[in-house]
Amino acid sequence: MDETRIQDRGGAGEPGVVELDERPPAHEERIKGGVASPTAHDSGRKHVTGLARYADDEPELPGTLQVYIAMSERAHAKIVAMDLSKVRQAPGVVVVLTADDIPGQNDYSPVFGDDPIFPPTSGPEAIVQYVGQPIFAVAAETLGAARQAAKLAVVEYEDKPAAITFEAALAAAGEEGHDLLAPHEMRIGDVDAALGEAPHRVMGRVEVGGQDHFYLEGQIAYSIPLEDRDVLVRSSTQHPSEVQHNVAKMLGVPDHAVTVELRRMGGGFGGKESQPALFAAVTALAAVKTGRPAKCRLDRDDDMVMTGKRHEVRIDYAVGYQEDGRIAAGDFSHLVRCGYSSDLSGAIADRAMFHADNAYRLPAARILSRRLKTHTVSNTAFRGFGGPQGMVGIERVMDRIAFEAGLDPLDVRKANFYPSFDSGEEPGVTPYHMEVTDSIIAELVDELEASSDYRCRREAVRAFNAKSPILKKGLALTPVKFGISFTTSHLNQAGALVHVYKDGSVHLNHGGTEMGQGLFTKVAQVVAEEFQIDLDKVKITATTTAKVPNTSATAASSGSDLNGMAAKAAAATIKDRLIDYAAERYHVPREQVVFEANRVRIGNAEKRFSDLVGEAYLARVSLSSTGFYATPGVNYDRETASGRPFYYFAYGAACSEVVIDTLTGEYKLLRADILHDVGKSLNPAIDMGQIEGGFIQGMGWLTMEELWWDDKGRLKTHAPSTYKIPTANDRPDDLRIRIWEKGENRSETVYRSKAVGEPPFMLAISVFSALTDAVIAAGDGRAFPNLDAPATPERVLRAVEDVRGN
């Protein structure tokens, strides 16, 4: 049947009776691509065929200038003189930009106002604070001309002491503790008393290194001048509203004079949250000053030298425990290497503290965090936002307790888990005084323990190690409990805009950004589900500040939670209008207007969705709506270090088996079993990709991605030739990933799903613990190794030699 029509038979029969010209058979089918469907990423085919358009793929307008940013060659120095006359006179140069050219505020920072776009050219604040800091920019006809011209600059420096390492930063802070940011402390229970009463105690230190984001698409911005000194900025950013605000304050204009848009990023991982504002500001300044479009696209070396990394953290611990491995008290001290400016370090260091407990109830705990200034690039957001660093500390404690007590590390972990929500026990309380009321970690770990055959494999590893003098195996099963929400409460909001056109097609826009993680696909699935139409009827459009204002960054794993709910609300508003129209038009109660697969049932009749929309348009029903969502019930009081910073927790666990060569320190991940909780998955295919990708990226951070600065503050690992990221060959041949089938969010999220962007990253801690286990075996269990991250082959070999007493 080609068409089903509803006729109003008012007057011809009983009032309000709705009849069909022909009654169709009962429909059982679901919409294509709705919620819970393992639907492909909307740009997946474009990604692999090269058809996906990124900022650099957009055609350049005639007259576009190419911008090169010149960088400081000193880690900490006063600029005594800067002569740019030859730069300005060089062939092809149109304008040279310094701090003197900025009409508004010389700052691109996200919070604290301490990130100058360029340092002043003279005066007491003419200071550079890391090698790679932008000092001026050249806009020329070609990028080559801009680069060559920048080399003609004559800059005279007066060197100052530079703090590069933890030790130098501590010395520079002095006894008064003049850190970059004030310290913060979380506390629960009487730690000193509990430590004193505990029958056993371990003390130690673990350091975790930084990590470069290594997004495939580097930092880029393209600014187009408009009339009235307005500007359009195409920026590869996770935070369009922040870029908009920073460009506007730099130009000294209202936010409405700046529009920021992007369709997609080639990766972000947090590195495009605060950092892109610099490049957007520089190109916007060039565009406004010259009246010509301007583009700045960093090459890989400049990108790695100029932009922030994951924070390095040193964790000292003192932990008291019982005979069975249960922790009585934990005292943790975090030293966080922030770089030269504040950036997002306050919130990142806080989140490291929030996750210092991971999945374990600590009856008494004290966590002290210091945020140190170093004369290196300002560290910034990275997947997990400090949480992974905090978790490494407590997982090292679990391994250490197991070693000292002669227990299996998994048994020690299980003895300390937060109580399950359905166990009948009182909920555990975190060090920041939040009750953990949704814990499922014990049940999930039990399931993974069985499916991974952990106990039998533990015995097999022991047997292998007893017979193998050179190669040693290690095995570890570690949990993840990760809080979901921005810990800065006001950021937990999102907006969306939905249009339904009169042919029944849908236009979707929201404040989230797509960086390859599948956010756009998931939010489109939510809208399709709400209207009960096939996914291909929903058009995904570029993020723009002109449509949805005042958005938060796509970060904190909250993209689907926030934007999905906002889009759902917008769609629901339009849906309610259609229901009202149909109920009135066809004289049926509202509850008898039901949206089904691509059709609407009205009483005993049916109508195609597109036909109902067309009718509503003719009846002058609004088919456009905004939607808004604010996460309920989240708060954190930093003064008392207490509150509910997270709406819920995501859980997971991984079991990893490694083998090391004790002669070289080389190792291989042989097998990994992963069980992860995503609640009721919005899209199992995308979620599986996020779990695998997060695990591999986390493994890279903990085992091979090493950042190294020399004593002059120069980053020496600034290209793929010197900085190693995981490749397909580092993926274990035996990788078994499952989404936990029992998962369901106990909080009211979009279709009871859970965030999946960041939590899987920390599953890789199981690899780090497995390497620790293998090194213990190399020393025949005589000593616990001092193994820091990244556990490179050099570090593994050194740890082996240490435990063997060599």
mmCIF file of C-alpha atoms in Angstrom, residues 170-397:
data_model
loop_
_atom_site.group_PDB
_atom_site.id
_atom_site.type_symbol
_atom_site.label_atom_id
_atom_site.label_comp_id
_atom_site.label_asym_id
_atom_site.label_seq_id
_atom_site.Cartn_x
_atom_site.Cartn_y
_atom_site.Cartn_z
ATOM 1 C CA LEU A 170 59.958 22.452 44.739
ATOM 2 C CA ALA A 171 63.132 24.431 45.273
ATOM 3 C CA ALA A 172 61.699 27.434 43.424
ATOM 4 C CA ALA A 173 58.523 27.264 45.523
ATOM 5 C CA GLY A 174 60.644 27.467 48.672
ATOM 6 C CA GLU A 175 59.673 26.637 52.209
ATOM 7 C CA GLU A 176 56.681 28.953 51.964
ATOM 8 C CA GLY A 177 55.250 26.786 49.193
ATOM 9 C CA HIS A 178 54.749 29.478 46.560
ATOM 10 C CA ASP A 179 53.196 27.047 44.104
ATOM 11 C CA LEU A 180 51.428 27.920 40.882
ATOM 12 C CA LEU A 181 48.053 27.301 42.561
ATOM 13 C CA ALA A 182 47.082 26.858 46.188
ATOM 14 C CA PRO A 183 47.197 23.309 47.552
ATOM 15 C CA HIS A 184 44.016 21.381 48.197
ATOM 16 C CA GLU A 185 43.234 18.650 50.700
ATOM 17 C CA MET A 186 40.513 16.015 51.028
ATOM 18 C CA ARG A 187 40.065 14.129 54.253
ATOM 19 C CA ILE A 188 37.819 11.517 55.790
ATOM 20 C CA GLY A 189 38.231 9.899 59.203
ATOM 21 C CA ASP A 190 41.167 10.187 61.614
ATOM 22 C CA VAL A 191 44.041 9.192 59.351
ATOM 23 C CA ASP A 192 46.874 9.488 61.863
ATOM 24 C CA ALA A 193 45.068 7.406 64.479
ATOM 25 C CA ALA A 194 44.049 4.738 61.984
ATOM 26 C CA LEU A 195 47.572 4.505 60.597
ATOM 27 C CA GLY A 196 48.935 4.154 64.103
ATOM 28 C CA GLU A 197 46.517 1.346 64.963
ATOM 29 C CA ALA A 198 46.889 -0.598 61.720
ATOM 30 C CA PRO A 199 48.873 -3.834 62.164
ATOM 31 C CA HIS A 200 50.728 -3.371 58.873
ATOM 32 C CA ARG A 201 51.931 -0.422 56.852
ATOM 33 C CA VAL A 202 53.468 0.217 53.441
ATOM 34 C CA MET A 203 55.100 3.391 52.219
ATOM 35 C CA GLY A 204 56.318 4.256 48.750
ATOM 36 C CA ARG A 205 56.322 6.480 45.724
ATOM 37 C CA VAL A 206 55.223 6.170 42.128
ATOM 38 C CA GLU A 207 55.619 8.677 39.318
ATOM 39 C CA VAL A 208 53.446 8.836 36.241
ATOM 40 C CA GLY A 209 54.632 10.716 33.197
ATOM 41 C CA GLY A 210 52.867 13.071 30.857
ATOM 42 C CA GLN A 211 51.498 12.326 27.409
ATOM 43 C CA ASP A 212 51.154 14.175 24.148
ATOM 44 C CA HIS A 213 47.677 14.155 22.629
ATOM 45 C CA PHE A 214 49.030 13.286 19.172
ATOM 46 C CA TYR A 215 45.718 13.990 17.491
ATOM 47 C CA LEU A 216 45.935 13.184 13.776
ATOM 48 C CA GLU A 217 44.739 16.672 12.859
ATOM 49 C CA GLY A 218 46.999 19.304 14.378
ATOM 50 C CA GLN A 219 45.929 22.666 15.762
ATOM 51 C CA ILE A 220 44.369 24.868 13.092
ATOM 52 C CA ALA A 221 42.250 27.996 12.841
ATOM 53 C CA TYR A 222 40.922 29.946 9.853
ATOM 54 C CA SER A 223 39.406 33.392 10.385
ATOM 55 C CA ILE A 224 37.317 35.326 7.868
ATOM 56 C CA PRO A 225 36.664 39.044 8.403
ATOM 57 C CA LEU A 226 33.054 40.136 8.055
ATOM 58 C CA GLU A 227 31.380 43.524 8.008
ATOM 59 C CA ASP A 228 31.188 45.670 11.151
ATOM 60 C CA ARG A 229 34.488 44.117 12.341
ATOM 61 C CA ASP A 230 32.747 40.821 12.966
ATOM 62 C CA VAL A 231 34.732 37.648 12.331
ATOM 63 C CA LEU A 232 33.953 34.037 11.468
ATOM 64 C CA VAL A 233 36.399 31.514 12.920
ATOM 65 C CA ARG A 234 36.701 27.911 11.805
ATOM 66 C CA SER A 235 38.549 26.258 14.650
ATOM 67 C CA SER A 236 39.459 22.685 15.438
ATOM 68 C CA THR A 237 38.220 22.946 19.002
ATOM 69 C CA GLN A 238 36.333 21.001 21.637
ATOM 70 C CA HIS A 239 35.087 24.270 23.119
ATOM 71 C CA PRO A 240 33.650 26.661 20.502
ATOM 72 C CA SER A 241 32.100 28.985 23.085
ATOM 73 C CA GLU A 242 35.408 29.448 24.877
ATOM 74 C CA VAL A 243 37.167 30.189 21.592
ATOM 75 C CA GLN A 244 34.409 32.678 20.790
ATOM 76 C CA HIS A 245 34.795 34.414 24.144
ATOM 77 C CA ASN A 246 38.589 34.553 24.013
ATOM 78 C CA VAL A 247 38.672 35.912 20.460
ATOM 79 C CA ALA A 248 36.054 38.539 21.380
ATOM 80 C CA LYS A 249 37.899 39.717 24.491
ATOM 81 C CA MET A 250 41.157 39.866 22.505
ATOM 82 C CA LEU A 251 39.495 42.053 19.851
ATOM 83 C CA GLY A 252 37.650 44.094 22.445
ATOM 84 C CA VAL A 253 34.235 43.303 20.974
ATOM 85 C CA PRO A 254 31.091 41.575 22.318
ATOM 86 C CA ASP A 255 30.818 37.821 21.986
ATOM 87 C CA HIS A 256 28.077 38.228 19.381
ATOM 88 C CA ALA A 257 30.641 39.713 16.978
ATOM 89 C CA VAL A 258 32.472 36.379 16.782
ATOM 90 C CA THR A 259 31.068 33.175 15.326
ATOM 91 C CA VAL A 260 32.955 29.908 15.774
ATOM 92 C CA GLU A 261 32.072 26.819 13.797
ATOM 93 C CA LEU A 262 33.414 23.367 12.990
ATOM 94 C CA ARG A 263 32.056 20.152 11.552
ATOM 95 C CA ARG A 264 34.619 17.738 12.973
ATOM 96 C CA MET A 265 38.081 17.391 14.465
ATOM 97 C CA GLY A 266 40.671 14.792 13.601
ATOM 98 C CA GLY A 267 41.034 13.872 17.264
ATOM 99 C CA GLY A 268 41.114 15.999 20.379
ATOM 100 C CA PHE A 269 41.516 13.971 23.599
ATOM 101 C CA GLY A 270 41.408 17.197 25.648
ATOM 102 C CA GLY A 271 44.198 18.887 23.731
ATOM 103 C CA LYS A 272 41.663 20.978 21.852
ATOM 104 C CA GLU A 273 39.732 22.188 24.891
ATOM 105 C CA SER A 274 41.679 25.267 26.001
ATOM 106 C CA GLN A 275 44.615 25.347 23.581
ATOM 107 C CA PRO A 276 42.829 26.257 20.291
ATOM 108 C CA ALA A 277 41.913 29.729 21.553
ATOM 109 C CA LEU A 278 45.501 30.869 20.927
ATOM 110 C CA PHE A 279 45.474 30.050 17.226
ATOM 111 C CA ALA A 280 41.960 31.369 16.744
ATOM 112 C CA ALA A 281 42.938 34.633 18.419
ATOM 113 C CA VAL A 282 46.053 35.085 16.268
ATOM 114 C CA THR A 283 44.239 34.428 12.986
ATOM 115 C CA ALA A 284 41.303 36.629 14.001
ATOM 116 C CA LEU A 285 43.698 39.453 14.833
ATOM 117 C CA ALA A 286 45.425 39.082 11.459
ATOM 118 C CA ALA A 287 42.064 38.989 9.662
ATOM 119 C CA VAL A 288 40.685 42.082 11.363
ATOM 120 C CA LYS A 289 43.901 44.096 10.935
ATOM 121 C CA THR A 290 44.332 43.278 7.233
ATOM 122 C CA GLY A 291 40.759 42.717 6.088
ATOM 123 C CA ARG A 292 41.894 39.401 4.609
ATOM 124 C CA PRO A 293 41.182 35.803 5.682
ATOM 125 C CA ALA A 294 43.988 34.250 7.702
ATOM 126 C CA LYS A 295 44.902 30.640 8.446
ATOM 127 C CA CYS A 296 47.277 29.139 11.002
ATOM 128 C CA ARG A 297 48.036 25.444 10.740
ATOM 129 C CA LEU A 298 50.801 24.007 12.915
ATOM 130 C CA ASP A 299 53.092 21.279 11.724
ATOM 131 C CA ARG A 300 53.664 18.350 14.059
ATOM 132 C CA ASP A 301 56.943 19.517 15.600
ATOM 133 C CA ASP A 302 55.668 23.025 16.344
ATOM 134 C CA ASP A 303 52.407 21.601 17.676
ATOM 135 C CA MET A 304 54.160 19.282 20.125
ATOM 136 C CA VAL A 305 56.551 21.990 21.326
ATOM 137 C CA MET A 306 53.927 24.721 21.668
ATOM 138 C CA THR A 307 50.912 22.934 23.171
ATOM 139 C CA GLY A 308 50.165 21.393 26.580
ATOM 140 C CA LYS A 309 50.361 17.750 27.670
ATOM 141 C CA ARG A 310 48.949 15.425 30.287
ATOM 142 C CA HIS A 311 50.158 16.409 33.765
ATOM 143 C CA GLU A 312 53.020 14.479 35.283
ATOM 144 C CA VAL A 313 52.288 13.468 38.876
ATOM 145 C CA ARG A 314 54.425 12.152 41.722
ATOM 146 C CA ILE A 315 52.462 10.230 44.355
ATOM 147 C CA ASP A 316 53.798 9.422 47.815
ATOM 148 C CA TYR A 317 51.724 7.076 49.935
ATOM 149 C CA ALA A 318 51.586 5.655 53.440
ATOM 150 C CA VAL A 319 48.882 3.024 53.919
ATOM 151 C CA GLY A 320 47.873 0.921 56.907
ATOM 152 C CA TYR A 321 46.140 -2.405 56.331
ATOM 153 C CA GLN A 322 44.785 -5.530 58.039
ATOM 154 C CA GLU A 323 45.942 -9.145 57.720
ATOM 155 C CA ASP A 324 43.477 -9.797 54.879
ATOM 156 C CA GLY A 325 44.647 -6.774 52.923
ATOM 157 C CA ARG A 326 41.781 -4.471 53.838
ATOM 158 C CA ILE A 327 42.940 -0.870 54.059
ATOM 159 C CA ALA A 328 42.503 0.900 57.384
ATOM 160 C CA ALA A 329 43.887 4.285 56.335
ATOM 161 C CA GLY A 330 45.653 5.932 53.442
ATOM 162 C CA ASP A 331 47.754 9.080 53.355
ATOM 163 C CA PHE A 332 48.462 10.313 49.804
ATOM 164 C CA SER A 333 50.513 13.262 48.616
ATOM 165 C CA HIS A 334 50.252 14.430 44.994
ATOM 166 C CA LEU A 335 52.840 16.661 43.349
ATOM 167 C CA VAL A 336 51.429 17.882 40.055
ATOM 168 C CA ARG A 337 53.695 19.367 37.380
ATOM 169 C CA CYS A 338 51.522 22.067 35.835
ATOM 170 C CA GLY A 339 53.814 24.021 33.539
ATOM 171 C CA TYR A 340 54.148 27.795 33.371
ATOM 172 C CA SER A 341 50.467 28.797 33.691
ATOM 173 C CA SER A 342 47.317 27.674 35.423
ATOM 174 C CA ASP A 343 45.276 26.584 32.378
ATOM 175 C CA LEU A 344 42.920 23.870 33.730
ATOM 176 C CA SER A 345 45.410 22.511 36.275
ATOM 177 C CA GLY A 346 43.252 23.283 39.297
ATOM 178 C CA ALA A 347 40.365 21.117 38.146
ATOM 179 C CA ILE A 348 42.692 18.440 36.749
ATOM 180 C CA ALA A 349 44.628 18.119 40.003
ATOM 181 C CA ASP A 350 41.309 18.018 41.874
ATOM 182 C CA ARG A 351 40.091 15.139 39.714
ATOM 183 C CA ALA A 352 43.287 13.216 40.430
ATOM 184 C CA MET A 353 42.295 13.536 44.076
ATOM 185 C CA PHE A 354 38.680 12.559 43.371
ATOM 186 C CA HIS A 355 39.960 9.299 41.880
ATOM 187 C CA ALA A 356 42.656 8.531 44.419
ATOM 188 C CA ASP A 357 40.263 5.905 45.826
ATOM 189 C CA ASN A 358 39.329 4.340 42.471
ATOM 190 C CA ALA A 359 36.894 1.523 43.336
ATOM 191 C CA TYR A 360 37.972 1.125 46.953
ATOM 192 C CA ARG A 361 36.390 2.235 50.203
ATOM 193 C CA LEU A 362 38.972 3.975 52.373
ATOM 194 C CA PRO A 363 37.706 4.258 55.979
ATOM 195 C CA ALA A 364 40.237 6.994 56.681
ATOM 196 C CA ALA A 365 42.068 8.940 54.023
ATOM 197 C CA ARG A 366 43.990 12.150 53.534
ATOM 198 C CA ILE A 367 44.858 13.371 50.051
ATOM 199 C CA LEU A 368 47.035 16.456 49.735
ATOM 200 C CA SER A 369 47.697 17.978 46.329
ATOM 201 C CA ARG A 370 50.306 20.585 45.401
ATOM 202 C CA ARG A 371 50.251 22.251 41.962
ATOM 203 C CA LEU A 372 53.812 23.144 40.964
ATOM 204 C CA LYS A 373 55.020 25.703 38.455
ATOM 205 C CA THR A 374 57.626 24.639 35.919
ATOM 206 C CA HIS A 375 59.089 26.550 33.006
ATOM 207 C CA THR A 376 57.636 24.204 30.438
ATOM 208 C CA VAL A 377 54.507 24.352 28.309
ATOM 209 C CA SER A 378 51.337 24.645 30.378
ATOM 210 C CA ASN A 379 49.855 21.201 30.830
ATOM 211 C CA THR A 380 46.200 20.836 30.010
ATOM 212 C CA ALA A 381 43.201 18.547 29.711
ATOM 213 C CA PHE A 382 43.754 14.982 28.546
ATOM 214 C CA ARG A 383 41.407 12.012 28.422
ATOM 215 C CA GLY A 384 40.579 11.256 32.048
ATOM 216 C CA PHE A 385 41.452 14.801 33.170
ATOM 217 C CA GLY A 386 43.733 13.779 36.045
ATOM 218 C CA GLY A 387 41.669 10.765 37.072
ATOM 219 C CA PRO A 388 44.096 8.214 35.581
ATOM 220 C CA GLN A 389 47.015 9.645 37.531
ATOM 221 C CA GLY A 390 45.108 9.380 40.800
ATOM 222 C CA MET A 391 44.096 5.796 40.061
ATOM 223 C CA VAL A 392 47.654 4.667 39.360
ATOM 224 C CA GLY A 393 48.537 5.612 42.945
ATOM 225 C CA ILE A 394 45.932 3.440 44.624
ATOM 226 C CA GLU A 395 46.522 0.541 42.245
ATOM 227 C CA ARG A 396 50.226 0.622 43.093
ATOM 228 C CA VAL A 397 49.170 0.427 46.749
#
